[in-house]
Coordinates of C-alpha atoms and ligand atoms in Angstrom, one line a residue:
Chain A
M1 CA 56.1 59.4 92.2
S2 CA 57.3 62.3 90.3
R3 CA 61.0 63.6 90.3
L4 CA 59.9 67.0 92.2
D5 CA 58.9 64.8 94.9
D6 CA 62.7 65.5 95.9
I7 CA 62.8 69.1 95.1
A8 CA 66.2 69.8 96.7
A9 CA 67.3 67.4 93.5
I10 CA 66.1 69.6 91.1
R11 CA 67.0 73.3 92.7
A12 CA 70.0 71.1 92.5
E13 CA 70.3 71.1 89.0
F14 CA 70.2 74.8 88.5
P15 CA 73.3 76.3 89.9
Q16 CA 72.3 80.3 90.3
L17 CA 69.7 79.0 93.1
S18 CA 71.9 78.6 95.3
R19 CA 74.0 82.2 94.9
L20 CA 73.6 84.0 98.2
I21 CA 72.5 87.9 96.8
H22 CA 74.2 90.5 99.9
G23 CA 74.6 87.2 102.2
K24 CA 71.0 86.2 102.3
P25 CA 69.8 83.4 100.2
L26 CA 68.7 83.5 96.5
V27 CA 64.9 83.7 96.2
Y28 CA 64.3 83.8 92.1
F29 CA 60.8 85.4 92.4
D30 CA 61.2 86.8 88.8
N31 CA 60.7 83.7 87.1
A32 CA 57.8 85.6 84.2
N33 CA 60.7 87.1 83.4
T34 CA 63.0 85.2 82.6
A35 CA 63.9 81.7 83.6
Q36 CA 67.1 80.0 85.4
K37 CA 68.8 77.5 83.1
P38 CA 69.3 74.3 84.5
R39 CA 72.3 71.6 84.0
A40 CA 71.8 70.2 81.2
V41 CA 70.7 73.1 79.2
I42 CA 74.2 74.5 79.9
D43 CA 76.2 71.9 79.1
A44 CA 74.0 71.3 76.3
V45 CA 75.4 74.6 75.0
S46 CA 78.6 74.5 75.7
G47 CA 78.9 71.3 74.3
Y48 CA 77.5 72.8 70.8
F49 CA 81.0 75.1 71.2
T50 CA 83.5 72.6 73.0
E51 CA 82.1 70.1 70.2
H52 CA 80.6 70.3 67.8
N53 CA 80.6 74.3 66.3
A54 CA 80.2 74.9 62.8
N55 CA 77.6 76.4 61.0
V56 CA 73.9 74.9 59.6
A57 CA 72.5 73.8 56.0
R58 CA 75.3 74.5 54.0
A59 CA 78.5 72.5 55.4
V60 CA 78.8 68.7 54.4
H61 CA 82.3 67.8 57.0
T62 CA 81.4 66.1 60.1
L63 CA 81.1 69.2 62.3
G64 CA 78.4 70.6 60.0
E65 CA 76.1 68.1 59.6
E66 CA 76.3 68.1 63.4
A67 CA 75.2 70.8 64.4
T68 CA 73.1 70.3 61.7
S69 CA 71.7 68.4 63.4
L70 CA 71.3 69.1 66.6
Y71 CA 69.9 72.5 65.3
E72 CA 66.8 70.5 63.3
A73 CA 66.6 67.9 66.2
A74 CA 65.9 71.2 68.3
R75 CA 62.7 72.1 66.0
D76 CA 61.8 68.4 65.8
K77 CA 61.6 68.5 70.3
L78 CA 59.8 72.0 70.4
A79 CA 57.0 70.3 67.8
R80 CA 56.1 67.6 69.5
F81 CA 56.6 69.7 73.3
V82 CA 54.0 72.2 71.5
G83 CA 51.7 69.7 69.7
A84 CA 52.8 71.2 66.3
R85 CA 51.3 69.6 63.5
S86 CA 54.7 69.5 61.6
R87 CA 58.0 69.9 62.0
E88 CA 57.7 73.0 59.2
E89 CA 55.1 74.6 60.6
V90 CA 58.0 75.9 63.1
V91 CA 59.9 78.8 62.6
F92 CA 62.9 79.2 65.1
T93 CA 62.9 83.9 66.1
R94 CA 64.7 85.8 68.1
G95 CA 61.7 85.8 70.7
T96 CA 58.2 86.4 70.9
T97 CA 58.8 89.9 69.8
E98 CA 60.1 88.8 66.5
S99 CA 57.0 86.1 65.8
V100 CA 54.8 88.4 66.1
N101 CA 56.8 91.5 64.0
L102 CA 56.6 88.8 61.3
V103 CA 52.8 87.9 61.2
A104 CA 52.0 91.5 61.6
Y105 CA 54.2 91.8 57.8
S106 CA 54.8 88.7 56.4
F107 CA 51.3 87.5 57.5
L108 CA 48.5 91.1 57.3
R109 CA 50.7 94.1 56.4
P110 CA 49.7 92.9 52.3
T111 CA 46.5 92.8 52.8
L112 CA 45.5 95.4 55.2
K113 CA 43.8 97.9 54.3
P114 CA 42.2 101.3 55.5
G115 CA 39.6 101.0 57.9
D116 CA 40.9 97.1 58.8
E117 CA 40.8 96.0 63.0
I118 CA 43.2 94.2 64.6
L119 CA 41.8 93.5 68.4
V120 CA 43.7 92.4 70.8
S121 CA 43.3 92.4 74.6
R122 CA 43.7 95.5 77.2
M123 CA 46.1 92.8 79.3
E124 CA 48.6 92.6 76.3
H125 CA 52.5 93.3 76.3
H126 CA 53.6 95.9 74.5
A127 CA 54.9 92.9 71.8
N128 CA 51.8 92.1 70.9
I129 CA 50.7 95.9 70.8
V130 CA 52.9 98.0 68.9
P131 CA 54.0 95.8 66.0
W132 CA 50.4 96.1 64.8
Q133 CA 49.8 100.0 65.6
L134 CA 53.5 100.2 63.0
I135 CA 51.7 98.1 60.3
A136 CA 47.8 100.0 61.1
A137 CA 49.5 103.4 60.8
E138 CA 51.1 102.3 57.4
T139 CA 48.0 101.2 56.1
G140 CA 45.3 103.7 58.2
A141 CA 44.4 100.4 59.9
R142 CA 42.7 100.4 64.1
V143 CA 44.3 98.3 66.7
V144 CA 40.6 98.0 68.3
P145 CA 41.1 96.9 71.7
A146 CA 39.6 93.9 73.8
P147 CA 37.8 95.0 77.0
I148 CA 38.9 93.2 80.7
T149 CA 36.7 92.9 83.6
D150 CA 38.1 94.6 87.4
T151 CA 39.5 91.3 88.2
G152 CA 41.8 91.5 84.7
E153 CA 39.8 88.8 83.0
L154 CA 39.2 89.1 79.9
D155 CA 35.1 90.0 78.9
V156 CA 34.7 87.1 76.2
E157 CA 31.6 88.9 74.9
G158 CA 32.1 91.7 75.4
T159 CA 35.7 90.8 72.9
V160 CA 33.5 89.0 70.8
A161 CA 31.1 91.9 70.4
L162 CA 34.0 93.5 68.6
M163 CA 34.2 91.0 66.7
N164 CA 33.5 92.4 62.4
E165 CA 33.5 92.0 59.0
R166 CA 36.2 94.5 59.2
T167 CA 39.0 92.0 61.4
Q168 CA 41.9 90.6 60.0
L169 CA 43.0 89.3 63.2
V170 CA 42.3 88.8 66.9
G171 CA 45.3 88.0 69.2
L172 CA 45.6 87.4 72.6
V173 CA 47.5 85.8 75.4
H174 CA 47.4 83.0 76.5
V175 CA 49.0 83.4 79.9
S176 CA 49.0 87.7 80.9
N177 CA 52.6 88.3 82.2
A178 CA 51.0 91.2 84.5
L179 CA 48.4 89.8 86.0
G180 CA 48.8 86.3 86.1
T181 CA 45.4 85.8 84.0
I182 CA 44.9 82.1 81.8
N183 CA 43.1 83.4 78.9
P184 CA 40.4 81.1 78.0
V185 CA 42.0 81.5 73.9
A186 CA 40.3 77.6 73.5
T187 CA 37.2 79.9 73.3
I188 CA 38.2 82.7 71.5
I189 CA 40.1 81.3 68.7
A190 CA 36.4 79.0 67.8
A191 CA 34.7 82.5 67.7
A192 CA 37.9 83.8 65.6
K193 CA 37.1 80.7 62.9
A194 CA 33.8 80.7 63.0
R195 CA 33.3 84.3 61.7
G196 CA 37.0 83.4 59.2
I197 CA 39.8 86.0 61.3
P198 CA 42.8 84.8 61.8
S199 CA 43.8 84.3 65.3
L200 CA 47.8 84.9 67.3
I201 CA 47.9 83.1 70.4
D202 CA 50.8 84.8 72.4
G203 CA 52.6 81.5 74.8
S204 CA 55.5 83.1 76.3
Q205 CA 54.1 82.5 79.8
A206 CA 51.6 79.7 79.2
V207 CA 54.2 77.4 78.1
P208 CA 56.6 77.5 80.8
H209 CA 53.7 76.2 83.0
F210 CA 51.7 73.6 81.2
K211 CA 51.1 71.2 78.4
V212 CA 49.9 73.3 75.2
D213 CA 48.6 71.8 72.8
V214 CA 48.4 74.1 69.2
A215 CA 47.4 71.4 67.7
A216 CA 44.1 71.2 69.8
L217 CA 44.0 74.4 70.2
D218 CA 43.7 75.0 66.4
C219 CA 45.5 78.8 66.7
D220 CA 46.1 80.4 62.9
F221 CA 49.6 81.5 65.0
Y222 CA 50.9 80.6 68.1
V223 CA 54.4 82.6 69.4
L224 CA 56.5 81.7 71.9
T225 CA 59.9 82.3 73.5
G226 CA 63.0 80.7 74.8
H227 CA 64.0 81.8 77.3
K228 CA 61.0 82.0 79.5
L229 CA 61.2 77.9 79.2
F230 CA 64.2 77.8 80.3
A231 CA 66.3 78.3 77.4
P232 CA 68.8 80.9 76.3
T233 CA 67.9 83.8 75.4
G234 CA 67.7 85.4 71.4
T235 CA 65.3 81.8 71.2
G236 CA 61.6 81.5 70.4
A237 CA 59.3 80.0 68.3
L238 CA 56.6 81.0 65.4
I239 CA 54.4 77.9 65.3
A240 CA 51.9 78.8 61.8
K241 CA 49.1 76.7 59.7
R242 CA 51.2 75.3 56.4
E243 CA 48.4 77.4 54.6
H244 CA 49.9 80.6 56.2
L245 CA 53.6 79.9 55.9
D246 CA 53.7 78.8 52.3
A247 CA 51.6 82.3 51.0
M248 CA 53.4 84.4 53.4
P249 CA 56.4 86.5 51.5
P250 CA 59.6 86.2 53.4
F251 CA 60.1 88.9 56.5
M252 CA 64.1 89.0 56.2
G253 CA 66.2 88.5 52.9
G254 CA 69.2 86.2 52.6
G255 CA 71.4 83.0 52.7
E256 CA 69.5 79.8 54.2
M257 CA 66.1 81.2 53.0
I258 CA 66.8 80.6 49.5
R259 CA 66.5 78.2 47.0
R260 CA 68.4 80.0 44.5
V261 CA 69.7 83.4 43.5
S262 CA 69.5 85.3 40.8
F263 CA 69.7 88.8 39.5
E264 CA 66.9 88.3 37.3
G265 CA 65.2 86.3 40.3
T266 CA 64.9 84.2 43.5
T267 CA 62.7 81.6 45.0
F268 CA 62.6 80.9 48.1
N269 CA 63.0 77.6 50.6
D270 CA 60.2 75.9 52.1
P271 CA 59.0 76.8 55.4
P272 CA 59.8 76.6 58.2
H273 CA 63.9 77.5 56.6
K274 CA 62.2 80.6 54.1
F275 CA 61.1 82.5 57.5
E276 CA 64.8 81.0 58.6
P277 CA 68.0 84.3 56.9
G278 CA 71.5 84.3 58.0
T279 CA 72.9 82.0 60.9
P280 CA 71.2 81.7 63.1
N281 CA 71.7 81.4 67.5
I282 CA 72.5 77.4 67.1
A283 CA 74.1 76.9 70.1
G284 CA 70.6 78.8 71.7
F285 CA 68.3 76.5 69.9
I286 CA 70.3 73.7 71.0
G287 CA 70.3 74.7 74.9
L288 CA 66.5 75.6 73.5
G289 CA 65.8 71.6 72.5
A290 CA 67.4 70.7 75.8
A291 CA 65.5 72.7 77.8
V292 CA 62.4 70.8 76.3
D293 CA 63.2 67.5 76.6
W294 CA 64.0 68.2 80.6
L295 CA 60.5 69.7 81.0
E296 CA 59.4 66.3 79.7
A297 CA 61.6 64.2 81.2
V298 CA 60.1 65.9 84.8
G299 CA 56.5 66.2 83.6
M300 CA 54.9 69.3 82.6
D301 CA 51.3 67.8 84.4
A302 CA 53.6 67.0 87.8
I303 CA 54.8 71.0 87.3
A304 CA 51.3 72.5 86.7
A305 CA 50.4 70.5 90.1
R306 CA 53.6 71.7 92.0
E307 CA 53.2 75.2 90.6
A308 CA 49.7 75.4 91.7
R309 CA 49.9 74.4 95.5
L310 CA 52.9 77.5 95.4
R311 CA 50.5 79.4 93.6
D312 CA 47.6 79.0 95.9
T313 CA 49.8 79.0 99.8
M314 CA 51.1 82.2 98.0
R315 CA 47.7 83.9 97.6
A316 CA 47.1 83.3 100.8
A317 CA 50.3 84.8 102.2
L318 CA 50.1 87.2 100.0
G319 CA 46.4 87.9 101.4
E320 CA 47.7 88.6 104.8
V321 CA 49.5 91.2 104.2
D322 CA 47.8 94.1 105.2
G323 CA 47.7 96.9 102.7
L324 CA 48.6 95.0 100.0
R325 CA 46.2 95.5 97.0
L326 CA 46.7 92.5 94.4
I327 CA 45.6 93.8 91.0
G328 CA 44.1 90.7 88.8
T329 CA 42.5 88.3 90.8
A330 CA 41.9 85.8 88.2
R331 CA 39.6 82.4 89.3
E332 CA 41.8 81.1 86.5
R333 CA 45.7 81.6 87.5
A334 CA 49.3 81.2 87.2
A335 CA 51.6 81.9 89.8
V336 CA 52.4 85.3 89.2
F337 CA 51.2 87.9 91.4
S338 CA 51.3 91.6 90.9
F339 CA 50.5 94.5 93.6
V340 CA 51.1 98.0 95.3
V341 CA 51.5 97.6 98.8
E342 CA 49.5 101.2 100.5
G343 CA 52.5 103.3 101.4
A344 CA 55.7 101.3 99.6
H345 CA 56.4 102.3 95.9
A346 CA 57.0 99.7 94.1
H347 CA 60.6 100.0 93.4
D348 CA 61.4 100.9 96.4
L349 CA 60.2 97.4 97.6
A350 CA 62.1 95.3 94.7
T351 CA 65.6 97.2 95.5
L352 CA 64.7 96.8 98.9
L353 CA 63.5 92.5 98.8
D354 CA 67.1 92.7 96.5
H355 CA 68.5 93.1 100.1
E356 CA 67.5 90.1 101.1
G357 CA 68.1 88.2 98.1
V358 CA 64.4 88.1 97.1
A359 CA 64.5 88.7 93.5
V360 CA 61.4 90.4 92.2
R361 CA 60.6 92.4 89.2
S362 CA 59.4 96.0 89.8
G363 CA 57.5 98.2 87.3
H364 CA 54.6 98.2 84.7
H365 CA 55.8 94.9 83.1
C366 CA 56.0 96.0 79.6
T367 CA 52.1 96.0 79.7
H368 CA 51.4 100.2 79.8
P369 CA 47.2 99.9 78.5
T370 CA 46.9 97.2 81.6
M371 CA 48.4 99.4 84.1
Q372 CA 46.1 102.0 83.0
F373 CA 43.3 100.1 83.5
F374 CA 43.5 99.5 87.1
G375 CA 44.9 102.9 87.5
V376 CA 48.4 101.5 88.9
P377 CA 51.6 103.6 87.5
A378 CA 53.5 100.0 87.9
T379 CA 53.3 97.5 90.4
V380 CA 56.1 95.0 92.4
R381 CA 55.3 91.2 91.0
A382 CA 56.9 87.8 91.9
S383 CA 56.4 85.6 89.2
L384 CA 57.0 81.6 90.4
S385 CA 58.3 78.3 89.2
F386 CA 58.5 74.8 89.9
Y387 CA 61.3 75.1 91.5
N388 CA 60.4 77.2 93.8
T389 CA 59.3 76.4 97.9
E390 CA 57.3 77.0 99.8
D391 CA 60.3 78.2 102.4
E392 CA 61.3 80.9 100.0
I393 CA 57.5 82.4 100.4
A394 CA 57.6 82.2 104.2
A395 CA 61.1 84.1 103.4
F396 CA 59.9 86.3 101.1
V397 CA 56.3 87.5 103.3
A398 CA 58.7 87.7 105.8
A399 CA 61.4 90.4 103.8
L400 CA 58.4 92.1 102.7
A401 CA 57.2 93.2 106.1
K402 CA 60.8 93.9 107.0
V403 CA 61.3 96.4 104.4
R404 CA 57.8 97.5 104.7
R405 CA 59.0 98.8 108.4
M406 CA 62.0 100.4 106.9
L407 CA 59.6 102.4 104.9
A408 CA 57.2 103.8 107.1
Chain B
M1 CA 65.4 98.2 113.5
S2 CA 68.4 96.0 112.7
A3 CA 71.4 98.4 110.6
H4 CA 70.7 97.7 106.8
P5 CA 73.1 96.1 104.5
S6 CA 72.2 98.7 102.2
T7 CA 73.0 102.7 102.9
L8 CA 70.3 103.6 100.1
Y9 CA 67.8 103.9 102.2
S10 CA 69.8 106.5 104.4
E11 CA 68.4 107.4 107.5
T12 CA 68.6 111.0 105.2
V13 CA 67.1 110.0 102.8
L14 CA 63.8 107.7 104.9
A15 CA 63.7 110.9 106.9
H16 CA 62.3 113.1 103.2
N17 CA 60.6 110.3 101.9
R18 CA 58.6 110.6 105.2
A19 CA 58.1 114.4 105.6
P20 CA 58.8 115.9 102.3
R21 CA 59.3 119.9 102.2
H22 CA 57.9 122.0 100.2
C23 CA 55.6 119.3 98.9
G24 CA 52.2 120.8 96.6
C25 CA 52.0 123.6 93.6
L26 CA 53.0 127.2 94.0
A27 CA 49.4 129.0 93.6
D28 CA 51.7 132.2 92.0
A29 CA 54.6 129.8 89.7
T30 CA 56.1 131.4 87.3
H31 CA 57.5 128.6 85.6
R32 CA 55.9 124.5 85.8
G33 CA 57.8 121.7 84.6
V34 CA 57.4 118.2 84.2
A35 CA 59.5 115.0 84.1
E36 CA 59.1 111.2 83.1
N37 CA 60.5 107.6 83.8
A38 CA 59.7 105.6 81.7
L39 CA 61.1 102.5 83.7
C40 CA 58.0 103.5 86.4
G41 CA 56.2 105.2 84.6
D42 CA 56.3 108.4 87.6
Q43 CA 55.1 111.8 87.6
L44 CA 57.0 114.9 89.4
A45 CA 56.1 118.0 88.4
L46 CA 57.8 121.0 89.9
T47 CA 56.6 125.2 89.9
L48 CA 59.5 127.3 90.7
R49 CA 58.9 131.4 91.3
L50 CA 61.0 133.1 90.0
R51 CA 62.5 137.1 89.9
G52 CA 64.7 137.3 86.8
D53 CA 67.6 135.0 86.9
L54 CA 67.3 134.5 91.5
I55 CA 64.9 131.2 92.3
E56 CA 62.7 132.4 95.0
A57 CA 60.1 129.5 95.7
A58 CA 59.9 125.4 94.7
M59 CA 57.5 123.1 95.3
F60 CA 57.4 119.6 93.8
D61 CA 54.5 116.8 93.2
G62 CA 54.0 113.7 92.6
E63 CA 52.7 110.3 93.7
S64 CA 57.2 108.9 93.2
C65 CA 59.3 106.3 95.0
A66 CA 61.8 107.0 97.9
I67 CA 65.1 108.1 95.7
T68 CA 63.2 110.6 93.8
T69 CA 60.4 112.0 96.6
A70 CA 64.0 112.2 99.5
C71 CA 65.4 114.1 95.6
A72 CA 62.6 116.5 94.6
S73 CA 62.7 117.6 99.0
M74 CA 66.6 118.0 98.7
L75 CA 66.3 120.1 95.7
T76 CA 63.3 122.3 96.5
A77 CA 65.1 123.1 99.6
A78 CA 68.2 124.2 98.0
L79 CA 67.0 125.7 95.3
H80 CA 65.3 128.6 97.8
G81 CA 66.5 131.8 96.9
A82 CA 69.5 129.6 94.3
P83 CA 70.2 131.3 91.2
R84 CA 68.9 129.2 87.6
A85 CA 71.8 127.9 86.9
R86 CA 72.5 126.1 90.1
V87 CA 69.9 123.4 89.2
G88 CA 72.5 123.1 85.5
E89 CA 74.8 122.6 88.3
L90 CA 73.9 120.6 90.9
R91 CA 72.9 118.3 87.7
M92 CA 76.1 117.8 87.0
V93 CA 77.8 116.7 89.9
M94 CA 75.8 114.2 91.0
T95 CA 75.6 112.2 87.7
A96 CA 79.9 113.3 88.5
M97 CA 79.3 111.6 92.4
F98 CA 77.1 108.5 89.7
R99 CA 80.5 107.6 88.2
G100 CA 82.3 108.5 90.6
D101 CA 83.8 111.6 89.7
A102 CA 82.9 113.5 92.4
T103 CA 80.6 114.2 96.3
A104 CA 77.9 116.4 95.9
P105 CA 77.4 119.0 98.3
G106 CA 75.0 119.0 101.8
E107 CA 72.8 116.0 102.0
F108 CA 73.2 115.1 97.9
A109 CA 76.0 113.0 99.5
A110 CA 73.3 110.7 100.2
F111 CA 72.8 109.3 96.9
A112 CA 76.7 108.4 96.5
E113 CA 75.4 104.7 96.6
L114 CA 73.4 105.3 93.6
R115 CA 76.6 104.7 92.1
H116 CA 75.7 100.9 92.2
H117 CA 71.9 100.7 91.4
P118 CA 72.6 102.3 88.3
A119 CA 69.0 100.7 87.0
R120 CA 68.4 104.0 90.1
Q121 CA 70.1 107.0 88.6
R122 CA 67.1 107.9 86.8
C123 CA 64.7 108.0 90.5
A124 CA 67.0 111.3 91.9
L125 CA 68.1 113.0 88.3
L126 CA 63.9 113.4 88.2
P127 CA 63.3 116.4 89.9
F128 CA 66.1 117.7 88.0
D129 CA 65.0 117.1 85.1
A130 CA 61.2 118.6 86.0
A131 CA 62.7 121.6 87.0
L132 CA 65.1 121.6 84.0
S133 CA 61.8 121.7 81.7
A134 CA 60.9 124.2 83.7
L135 CA 63.2 126.4 82.7
Q136 CA 63.5 125.6 79.4
P137 CA 61.9 128.5 77.5
K138 CA 58.8 127.8 75.9
E139 CA 56.9 128.8 73.0
Ligands
PLP1 C1 53.6 87.4 78.0 C2 54.3 88.2 76.9 N1 54.6 88.2 75.3 C3 56.4 88.7 74.8 C4 56.8 89.1 76.2 C5 58.6 89.5 74.7 O1 59.3 88.1 75.1 P1 60.4 89.0 74.0 O2 61.2 89.9 75.1 O3 61.3 87.5 75.1 O4 60.2 88.6 72.9 C6 57.2 88.8 77.1 C7 58.1 88.7 77.9 O5 58.4 90.1 78.4 C8 55.5 88.1 77.5 O6 55.6 88.4 79.6

């Protein structure tokens, strides 16, 4: 018995899902872009403002103590949720993008030399490409693309073959936002580790869908973003091995991240606070804590099982559509589907689907190199979450048929 | 087929998209320009043949969405025999229309609904930008 068995009750906890769009029930298939928020998260955020509003880690009054303990409790919750070795290994950031930049600038750049290599796959989000390119351009290092196959899977052998004594870091997306592929991250992390190469896994699209155990994966860095995890925007985390956090210089300076400041020299706070300068997005992280609580109460295994059924239904339904080509047909995949349709441009489809109440994303999904590999400028992407239903898949397919007739 | 709630994909736009005019490249072009839509990666190339300041012929090339294709089809038609300044003038009227301050002439009025689709306005401006890039003095 899972709470997901009563899907109507679950959906009722997400107020946005009952909206009408152009007079039609919203079918929200843009979860890979950002997820909707349950009432528990919305209430936690507004509860902070209505009852506890105060700054963290500096006020000794009651409100300050409350805000600090709620904020730090969110760190404990996230640490447990992703299987971090300790709460000190969880650095709060504004999201995946900031987490990757933090690693690029504080961990890698100080030691990067001309000729060094940073190996990232051809299916990375720009957030796991561009920061590396920036520090590579400054230091004379090189960003090397790891190969993928025509099915949108990582070419594991080809990737391992590119690891060498010049490789300073391996970056890999856990679940591709553009293709839906679930990557064999444990294999790549182990191969990198065997060669003494640190690894960074982009878990943005993994943590919302299945249980992740960062300690078991044993990667050096795991990054995630809160808004795809049913939490507010402007929240995210870097989970990093303590030895790295101890050795890394701060990314940004300011209050909160220091122990003692003088003009002769400043000593820094311990991790994770060393990497959290200034007043953070307190309400947002309290919301992130609430999101994690909510997900654990429902159960990540139940969520994964339901999404696997939705994925299979969606895959079969898309297979029935004439002239539709799936971009990414990996065996191990999430309920994220990119596709192109003969004779209909992705943007036209997305705009017209919106008029039918269906929210999908169209474009390049911040993965230009992936799109170039498949030779398409843009795709339509339908990304599902546990709160979606088989009825919505049917409504989506009917809407797709209707808008195609319009464009024909 | 039932009437669609959106007037963005009007019969005018859909008809141009199905059978765009002046599609291809002018063999005897004097000017050539390209514009790209960062949002979707669409690229549109425009070729023009000018005599003095007069545009004698215009054609467009590229795979693009219905909005871009229809607008490129209309623009290439509108530019035949027009002075080169017409491109900038028309573009200005289009952006004014997107703010609700003007109505574009002739078939271009079909894009008035873009006022409510800010994310798609760039699609209709792409052919104008390709034309402006073609007309820009080159080194
Ligand atoms: C795989 C992946 N990595 C990174 C990001 C960037 O996340 P954010 O914009 O929240 O930093 C996204 C989301 O757009 C993503 O899907």
